Coordinates of C-alpha atoms in Angstrom, one line a residue:
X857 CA 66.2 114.7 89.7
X858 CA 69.0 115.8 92.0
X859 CA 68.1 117.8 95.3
X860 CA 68.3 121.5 95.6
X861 CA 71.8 122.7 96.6
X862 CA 70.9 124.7 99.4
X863 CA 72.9 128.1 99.2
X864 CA 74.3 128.6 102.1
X865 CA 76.2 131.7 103.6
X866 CA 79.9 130.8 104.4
X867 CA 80.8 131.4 108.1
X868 CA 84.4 131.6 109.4
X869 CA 84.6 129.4 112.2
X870 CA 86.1 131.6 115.3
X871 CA 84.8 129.3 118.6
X872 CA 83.9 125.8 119.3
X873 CA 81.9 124.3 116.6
X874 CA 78.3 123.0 117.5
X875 CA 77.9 119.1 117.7
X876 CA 75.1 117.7 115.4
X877 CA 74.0 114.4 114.9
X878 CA 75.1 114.5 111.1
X879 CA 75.1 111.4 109.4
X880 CA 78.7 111.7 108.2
X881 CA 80.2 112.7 104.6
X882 CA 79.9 110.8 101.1
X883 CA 76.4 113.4 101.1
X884 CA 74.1 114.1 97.9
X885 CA 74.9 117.7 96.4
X886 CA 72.2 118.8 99.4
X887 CA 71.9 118.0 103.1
X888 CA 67.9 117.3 102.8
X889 CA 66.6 114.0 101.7
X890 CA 63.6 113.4 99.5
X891 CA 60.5 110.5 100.9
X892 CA 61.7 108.5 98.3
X893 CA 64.9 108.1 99.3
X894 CA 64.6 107.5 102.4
X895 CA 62.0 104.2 102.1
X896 CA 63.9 101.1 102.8
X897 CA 64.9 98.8 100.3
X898 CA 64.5 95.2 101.2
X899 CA 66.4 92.3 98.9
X900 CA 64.8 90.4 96.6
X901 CA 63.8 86.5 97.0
X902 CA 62.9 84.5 99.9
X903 CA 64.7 81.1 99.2
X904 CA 67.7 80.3 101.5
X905 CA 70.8 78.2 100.9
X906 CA 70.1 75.8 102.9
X907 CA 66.3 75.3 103.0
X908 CA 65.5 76.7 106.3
X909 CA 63.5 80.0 107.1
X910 CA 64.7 83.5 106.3
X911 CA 66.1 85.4 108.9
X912 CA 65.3 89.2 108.7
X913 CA 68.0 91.5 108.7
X914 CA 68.0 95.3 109.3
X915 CA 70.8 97.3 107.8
X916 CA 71.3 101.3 108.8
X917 CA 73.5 103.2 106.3
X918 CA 75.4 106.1 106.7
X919 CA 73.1 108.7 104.2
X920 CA 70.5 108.0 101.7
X921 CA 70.6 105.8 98.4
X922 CA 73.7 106.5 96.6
X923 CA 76.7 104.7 94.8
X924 CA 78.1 105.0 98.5
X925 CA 76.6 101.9 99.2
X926 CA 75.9 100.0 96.0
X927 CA 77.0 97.3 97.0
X928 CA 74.3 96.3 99.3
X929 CA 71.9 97.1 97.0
X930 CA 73.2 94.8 94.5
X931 CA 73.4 92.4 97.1
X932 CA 69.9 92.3 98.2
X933 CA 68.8 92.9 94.0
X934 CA 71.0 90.1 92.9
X935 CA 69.4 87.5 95.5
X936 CA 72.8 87.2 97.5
X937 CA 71.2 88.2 100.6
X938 CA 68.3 85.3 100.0
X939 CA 70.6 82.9 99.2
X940 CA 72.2 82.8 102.5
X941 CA 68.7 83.1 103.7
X942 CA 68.7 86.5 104.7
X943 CA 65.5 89.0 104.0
X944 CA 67.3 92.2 104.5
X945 CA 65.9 95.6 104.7
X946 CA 68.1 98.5 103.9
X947 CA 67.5 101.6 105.7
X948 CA 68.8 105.3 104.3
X949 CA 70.0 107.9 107.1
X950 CA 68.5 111.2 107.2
X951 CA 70.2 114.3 108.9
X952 CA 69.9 113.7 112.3
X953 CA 70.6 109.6 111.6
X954 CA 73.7 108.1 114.0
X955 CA 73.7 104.9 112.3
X956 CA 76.0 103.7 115.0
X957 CA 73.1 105.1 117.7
X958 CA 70.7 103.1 116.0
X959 CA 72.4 99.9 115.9
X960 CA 73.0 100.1 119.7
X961 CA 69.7 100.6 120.4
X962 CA 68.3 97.4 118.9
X963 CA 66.9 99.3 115.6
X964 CA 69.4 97.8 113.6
X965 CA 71.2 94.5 113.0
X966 CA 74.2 96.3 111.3
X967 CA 75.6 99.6 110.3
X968 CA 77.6 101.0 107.6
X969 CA 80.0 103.9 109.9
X970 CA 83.4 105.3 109.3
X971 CA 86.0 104.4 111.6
X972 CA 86.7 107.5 113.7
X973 CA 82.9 108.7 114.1
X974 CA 82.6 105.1 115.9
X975 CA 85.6 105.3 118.2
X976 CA 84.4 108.3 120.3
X977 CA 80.9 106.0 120.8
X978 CA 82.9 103.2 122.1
X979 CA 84.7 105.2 124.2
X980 CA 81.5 106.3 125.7
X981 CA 80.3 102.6 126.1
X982 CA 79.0 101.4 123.0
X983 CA 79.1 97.9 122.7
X984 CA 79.9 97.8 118.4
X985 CA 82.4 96.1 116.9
X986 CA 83.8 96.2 113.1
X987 CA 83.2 93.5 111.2
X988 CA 84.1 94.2 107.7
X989 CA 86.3 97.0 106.8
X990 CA 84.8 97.3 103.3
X991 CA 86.6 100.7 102.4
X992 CA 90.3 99.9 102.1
X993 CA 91.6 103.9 101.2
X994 CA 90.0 107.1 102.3
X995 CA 87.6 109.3 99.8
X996 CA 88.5 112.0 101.8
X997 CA 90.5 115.0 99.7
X998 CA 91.4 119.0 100.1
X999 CA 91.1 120.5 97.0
X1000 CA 91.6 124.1 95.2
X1001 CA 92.1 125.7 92.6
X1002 CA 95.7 125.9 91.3
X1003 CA 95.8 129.8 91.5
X1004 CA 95.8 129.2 95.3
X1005 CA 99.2 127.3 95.0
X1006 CA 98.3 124.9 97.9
X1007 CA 99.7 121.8 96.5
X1008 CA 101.2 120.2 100.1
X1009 CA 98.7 120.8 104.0
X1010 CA 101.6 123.3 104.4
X1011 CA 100.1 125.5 101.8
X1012 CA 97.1 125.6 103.9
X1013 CA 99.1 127.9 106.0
X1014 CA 96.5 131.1 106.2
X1015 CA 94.5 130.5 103.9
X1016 CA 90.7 130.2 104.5
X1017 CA 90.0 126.2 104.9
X1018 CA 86.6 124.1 104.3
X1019 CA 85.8 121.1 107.1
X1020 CA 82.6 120.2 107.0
X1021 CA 83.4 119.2 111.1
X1022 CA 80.8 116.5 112.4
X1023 CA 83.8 113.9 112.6
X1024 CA 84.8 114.3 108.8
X1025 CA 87.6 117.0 110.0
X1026 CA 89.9 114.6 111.6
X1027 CA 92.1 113.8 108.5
X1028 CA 92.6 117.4 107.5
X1029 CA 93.4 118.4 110.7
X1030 CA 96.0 115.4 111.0
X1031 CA 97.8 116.4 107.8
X1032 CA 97.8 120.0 108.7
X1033 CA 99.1 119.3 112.3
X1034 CA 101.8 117.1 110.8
X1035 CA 102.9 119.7 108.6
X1036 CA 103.6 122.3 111.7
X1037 CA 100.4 124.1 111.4
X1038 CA 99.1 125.2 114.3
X1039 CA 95.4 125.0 113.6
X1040 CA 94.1 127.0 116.1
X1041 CA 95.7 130.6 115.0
X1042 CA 97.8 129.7 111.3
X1043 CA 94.5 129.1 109.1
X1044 CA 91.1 130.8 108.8
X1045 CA 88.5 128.0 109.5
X1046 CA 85.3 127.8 107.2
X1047 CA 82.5 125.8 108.0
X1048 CA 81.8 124.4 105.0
X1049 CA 78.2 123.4 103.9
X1050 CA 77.3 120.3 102.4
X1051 CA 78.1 121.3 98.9
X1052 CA 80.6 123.1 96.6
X1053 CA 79.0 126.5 96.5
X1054 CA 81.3 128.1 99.0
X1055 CA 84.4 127.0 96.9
X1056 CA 83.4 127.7 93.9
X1057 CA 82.5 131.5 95.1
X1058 CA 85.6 132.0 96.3
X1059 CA 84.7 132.0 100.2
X1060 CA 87.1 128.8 100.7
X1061 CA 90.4 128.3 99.3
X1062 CA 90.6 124.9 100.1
X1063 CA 87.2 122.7 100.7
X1064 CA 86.5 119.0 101.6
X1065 CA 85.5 117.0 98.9
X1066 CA 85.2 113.4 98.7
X1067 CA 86.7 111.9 95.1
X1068 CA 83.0 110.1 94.8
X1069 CA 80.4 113.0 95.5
X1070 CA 81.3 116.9 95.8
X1071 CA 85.0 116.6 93.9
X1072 CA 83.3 115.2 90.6
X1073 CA 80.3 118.6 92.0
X1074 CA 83.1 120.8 91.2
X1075 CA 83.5 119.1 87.5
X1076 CA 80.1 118.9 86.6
X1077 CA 80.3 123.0 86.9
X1078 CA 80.3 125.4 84.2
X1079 CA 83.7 127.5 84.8
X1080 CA 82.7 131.2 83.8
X1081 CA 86.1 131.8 82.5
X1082 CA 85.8 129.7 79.7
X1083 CA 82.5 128.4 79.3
X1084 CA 83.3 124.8 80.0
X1085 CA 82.9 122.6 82.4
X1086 CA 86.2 122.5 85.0
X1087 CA 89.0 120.2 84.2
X1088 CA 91.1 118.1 86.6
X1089 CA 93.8 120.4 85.4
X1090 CA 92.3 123.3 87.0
X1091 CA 92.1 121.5 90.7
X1092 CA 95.3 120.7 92.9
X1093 CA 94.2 118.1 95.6
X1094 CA 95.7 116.7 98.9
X1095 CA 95.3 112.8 99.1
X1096 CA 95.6 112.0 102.5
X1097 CA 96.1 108.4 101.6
X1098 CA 99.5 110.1 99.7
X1099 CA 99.8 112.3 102.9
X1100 CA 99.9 109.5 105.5
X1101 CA 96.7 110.9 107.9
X1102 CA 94.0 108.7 106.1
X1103 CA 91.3 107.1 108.4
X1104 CA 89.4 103.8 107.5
X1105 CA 86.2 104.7 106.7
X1106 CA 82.9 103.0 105.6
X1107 CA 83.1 99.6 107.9
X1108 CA 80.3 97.4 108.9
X1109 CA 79.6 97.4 112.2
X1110 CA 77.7 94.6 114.8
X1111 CA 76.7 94.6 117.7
X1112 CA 79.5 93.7 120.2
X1113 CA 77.8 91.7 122.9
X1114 CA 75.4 89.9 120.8
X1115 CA 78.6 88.7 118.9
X1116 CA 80.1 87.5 122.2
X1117 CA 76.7 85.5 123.4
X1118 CA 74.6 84.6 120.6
X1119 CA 75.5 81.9 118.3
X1120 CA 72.9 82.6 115.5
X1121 CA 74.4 86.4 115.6
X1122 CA 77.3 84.9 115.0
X1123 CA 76.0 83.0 111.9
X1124 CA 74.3 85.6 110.6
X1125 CA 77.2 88.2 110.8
X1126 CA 79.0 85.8 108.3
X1127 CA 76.2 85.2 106.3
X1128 CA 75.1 89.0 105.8
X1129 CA 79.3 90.0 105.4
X1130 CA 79.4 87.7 102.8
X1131 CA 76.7 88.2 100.3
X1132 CA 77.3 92.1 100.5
X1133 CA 80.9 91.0 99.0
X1134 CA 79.8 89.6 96.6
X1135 CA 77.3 92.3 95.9
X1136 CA 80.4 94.4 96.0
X1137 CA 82.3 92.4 93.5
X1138 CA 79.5 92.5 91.2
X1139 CA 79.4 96.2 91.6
X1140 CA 83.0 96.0 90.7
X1141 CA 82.5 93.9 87.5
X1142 CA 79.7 95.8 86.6
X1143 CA 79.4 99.5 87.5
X1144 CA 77.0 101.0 85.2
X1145 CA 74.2 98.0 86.3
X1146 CA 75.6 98.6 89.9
X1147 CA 74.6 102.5 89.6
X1148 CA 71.1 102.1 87.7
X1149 CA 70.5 99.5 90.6
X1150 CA 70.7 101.9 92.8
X1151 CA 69.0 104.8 91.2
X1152 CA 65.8 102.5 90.9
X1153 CA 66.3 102.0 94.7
X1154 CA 65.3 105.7 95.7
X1155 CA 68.6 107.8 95.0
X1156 CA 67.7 111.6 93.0
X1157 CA 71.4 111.5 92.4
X1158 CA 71.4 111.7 88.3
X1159 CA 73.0 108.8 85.8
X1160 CA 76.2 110.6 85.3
X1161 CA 77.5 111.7 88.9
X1162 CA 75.6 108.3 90.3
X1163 CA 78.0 106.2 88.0
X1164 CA 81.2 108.4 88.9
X1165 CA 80.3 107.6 92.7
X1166 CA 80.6 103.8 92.0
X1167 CA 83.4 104.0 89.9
X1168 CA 85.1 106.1 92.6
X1169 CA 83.6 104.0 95.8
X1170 CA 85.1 100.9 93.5
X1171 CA 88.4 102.6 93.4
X1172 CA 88.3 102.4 97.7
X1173 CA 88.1 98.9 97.7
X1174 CA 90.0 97.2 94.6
X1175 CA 92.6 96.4 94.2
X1176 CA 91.9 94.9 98.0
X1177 CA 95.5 93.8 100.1
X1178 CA 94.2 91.1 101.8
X1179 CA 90.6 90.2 100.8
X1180 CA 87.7 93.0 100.5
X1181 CA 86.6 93.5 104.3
X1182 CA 89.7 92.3 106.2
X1183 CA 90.6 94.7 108.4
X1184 CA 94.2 96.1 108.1
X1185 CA 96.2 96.4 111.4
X1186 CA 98.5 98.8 110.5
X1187 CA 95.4 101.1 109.1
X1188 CA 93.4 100.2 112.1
X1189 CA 96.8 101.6 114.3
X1190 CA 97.1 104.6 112.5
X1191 CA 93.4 105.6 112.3
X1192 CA 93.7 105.2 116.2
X1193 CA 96.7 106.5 116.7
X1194 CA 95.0 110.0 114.8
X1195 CA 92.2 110.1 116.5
X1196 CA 94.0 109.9 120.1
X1197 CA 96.3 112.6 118.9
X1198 CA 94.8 115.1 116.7
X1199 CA 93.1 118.2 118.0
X1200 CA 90.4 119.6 116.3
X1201 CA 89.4 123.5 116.1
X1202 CA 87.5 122.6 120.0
X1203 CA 90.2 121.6 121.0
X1204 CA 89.7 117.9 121.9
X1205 CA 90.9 114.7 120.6
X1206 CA 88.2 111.6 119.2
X1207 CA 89.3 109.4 122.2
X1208 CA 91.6 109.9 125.3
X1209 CA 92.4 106.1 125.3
X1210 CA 93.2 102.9 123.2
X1211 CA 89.8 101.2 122.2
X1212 CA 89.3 97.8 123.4
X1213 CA 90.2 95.1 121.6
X1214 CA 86.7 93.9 120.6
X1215 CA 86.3 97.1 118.4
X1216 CA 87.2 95.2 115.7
X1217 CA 87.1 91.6 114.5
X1218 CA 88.3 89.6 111.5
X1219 CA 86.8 86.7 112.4
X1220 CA 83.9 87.0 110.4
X1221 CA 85.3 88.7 107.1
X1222 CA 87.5 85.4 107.1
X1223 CA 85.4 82.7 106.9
X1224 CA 83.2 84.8 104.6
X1225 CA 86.1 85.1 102.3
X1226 CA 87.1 81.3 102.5
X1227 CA 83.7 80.5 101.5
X1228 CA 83.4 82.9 98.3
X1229 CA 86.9 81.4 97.6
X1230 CA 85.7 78.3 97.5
X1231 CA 83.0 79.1 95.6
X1232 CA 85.6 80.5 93.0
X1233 CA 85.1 84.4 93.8
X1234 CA 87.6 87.1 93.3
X1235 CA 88.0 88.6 96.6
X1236 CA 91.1 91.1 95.7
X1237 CA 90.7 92.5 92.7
X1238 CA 93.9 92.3 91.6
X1239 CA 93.5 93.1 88.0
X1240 CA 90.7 95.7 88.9
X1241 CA 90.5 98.7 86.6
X1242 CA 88.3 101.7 86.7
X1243 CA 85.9 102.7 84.1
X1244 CA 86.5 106.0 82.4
X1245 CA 83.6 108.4 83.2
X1246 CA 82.9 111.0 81.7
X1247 CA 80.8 113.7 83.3
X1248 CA 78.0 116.4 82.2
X1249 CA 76.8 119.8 83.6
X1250 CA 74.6 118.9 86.5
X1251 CA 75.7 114.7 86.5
X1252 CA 73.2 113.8 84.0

């Protein structure tokens, strides 16, 4: 059963926004999450690779159970996790969750972050590091309806505009920057909520929506006009990918100075990044197990829009450039590069300076990927190709 869409009045945004802890986009249709969802998942088996004792592991996602994160769910149902001795529990966000928070504070062994909601906290003096960049291309999109004619972020020139804010803004306000908008007087803010309801009541003319969650929310709609459900044909949507402001998003994050001192860290890190790629390529090969895996784990997301959000999450990773995880320079330099630029509707910039150079690390991803190589794994994806999926009123 999917959680009630809150309906929420839409509110033109005309001052500073309000900072709140949310726990970042890639949401269910609603911002509340049920008990069940939020009870950690911990993998299955207890032997190890190479005899010794499981380690326990504590992993903090970014929201609850959802296709988001399938595959560390597979990982941990498919024994990967045990058989590189690991006992790992996987712990669902809730809405005031900072997974990044929680993993400086000892709560956590690792987090699952986006890129730019992390670089602020470094600059403040968290001591994080990314480990394994496991989303290659952003989810993040603008979308409307093709009446609006906004085709290009210059369109978006005053019209009334959806950011959910909370960190997800940064890419639209890139892309609208870059077109010679001037963002603080040229478009009508809208705080959008965590759903679709606002767009598809007219309130926004062009909303957030990621192409795994509230995009396929918008096609699981009954249009009034015709009776049907909406068509791709009846959306125009801005790819910031296509655009050139996308940010590296969901990343798995350690902590910095443990990596720096402690040798079984260390291990571990390689051990954990490893078996959660290969629960990622087995989400790959096998999408529809990948998504009833996860539905038995706690998620109220239903059958239909739960496999759309792994086929879609699939489509971020695969084909990969240079191995699932490995952290790309030249997206790493431009995410940066955004976030010390950009100003959002406050005013300020993510960071005011270059991160240090331990905020990221291939290290790890690299002798994880040498190893499933070895082992005779397909770690690009080369001749990935997404599943057709075809969605229902409602997701079911």
């Amino acid at each position: 059963m999917t959680p009630p869409i809150r309906r929420t009045r839409t509110i033109i945004v005309l001052g500073a926004a309000t900072a709140l802890t949310l726990a970042g986009c890639g949401m269910s249709s609603s911002s509340s999450s049920s008990p069940t969802a939020t009870q950690p998942a911990t993998g299955s088996g207890s032997g190890t690779s190479g005899g010794g004792a499981t380690k326990k592991v504590t992993l903090q996602l970014q929201w609850v159970a959802q296709g988001q994160f399938a595959g560390y769910y597979v990982a941990a149902k498919k024994g990967y996790y045990a058989k590189e001795g690991l006992d790992v529990t996987i712990k669902p966000a809730g809405t005031d969750t900072v997974p990044i928070d929680v993993l400086a504070a000892g709560d956590a062994d690792y987090a699952i972050s986006w890129v730019p909601k992390v670089l602020g906290s470094i600059e403040g003096g968290t001591k994080v590091t990314d480990v394994a960049q496991i989303f290659e291309r952003s989810g993040t999109t603008q979308i409307s309806f093709k009446d609006k004619g906004i085709t290009t972020p210059g369109d978006l020139k005053g019209k009334k505009v959806g950011s959910w804010g909370y960190g997800n803004q940064w890419e639209l306000f890139a892309g609208m920057q870059k077109a010679g908008i001037n963002t603080d007087s040229q478009i009508s803010l809208v705080q959008q909520a965590f759903d679709m309801n606002g767009f598809l009541n007219g309130d926004i003319d062009a909303a957030q929506a990621m192409t795994y969650n509230e995009y396929a929310q918008v096609l699981e709609t009954i249009n009034p006009k015709t009776g049907k459900l909406y068509q791709p044909s009846d959306l125009n949507v801005i790819n910031w990918n296509t655009v050139g402001t996308a940010m590296l998003q969901d990343a798995i994050w350690a902590n910095a100075d443990k990596l720096a001192s402690d040798k079984d860290y260390q291990d571990t890190t390689e051990k954990f990044i490893k078996a959660s790629i290969e629960g990622w390529i087995y989400t790959r090969d096998h999408p529809q197990e990948a998504a009833d895996i996860v539905a038995a784990a706690g998620s109220t997301l239903p059958a239909g829009h739960q496999l759309w959000m792994v086929n879609e999450v699939n489509k971020l990773i695969w084909p990969s450039t240079g191995g699932i995880g490995t952290v790309q320079k030249s997206s790493w330099d431009q995410t940066v590069d955004i976030a010390l630029h950009t100003k959002d509707n406050t005013g300020k910039t993510i960071i005011t300076k270059d991160p240090p150079s331990d905020a990221y690390s291939n290290v790890y991803v690299e002798k994880a990927l040498a190893e499933l190589k070895s082992e005779g794994a397909d770690v690009m994806g080369t001749s990935f190709k997404p599943i057709t999926v075809t969605l229902k009123e409602g997701g079911k």
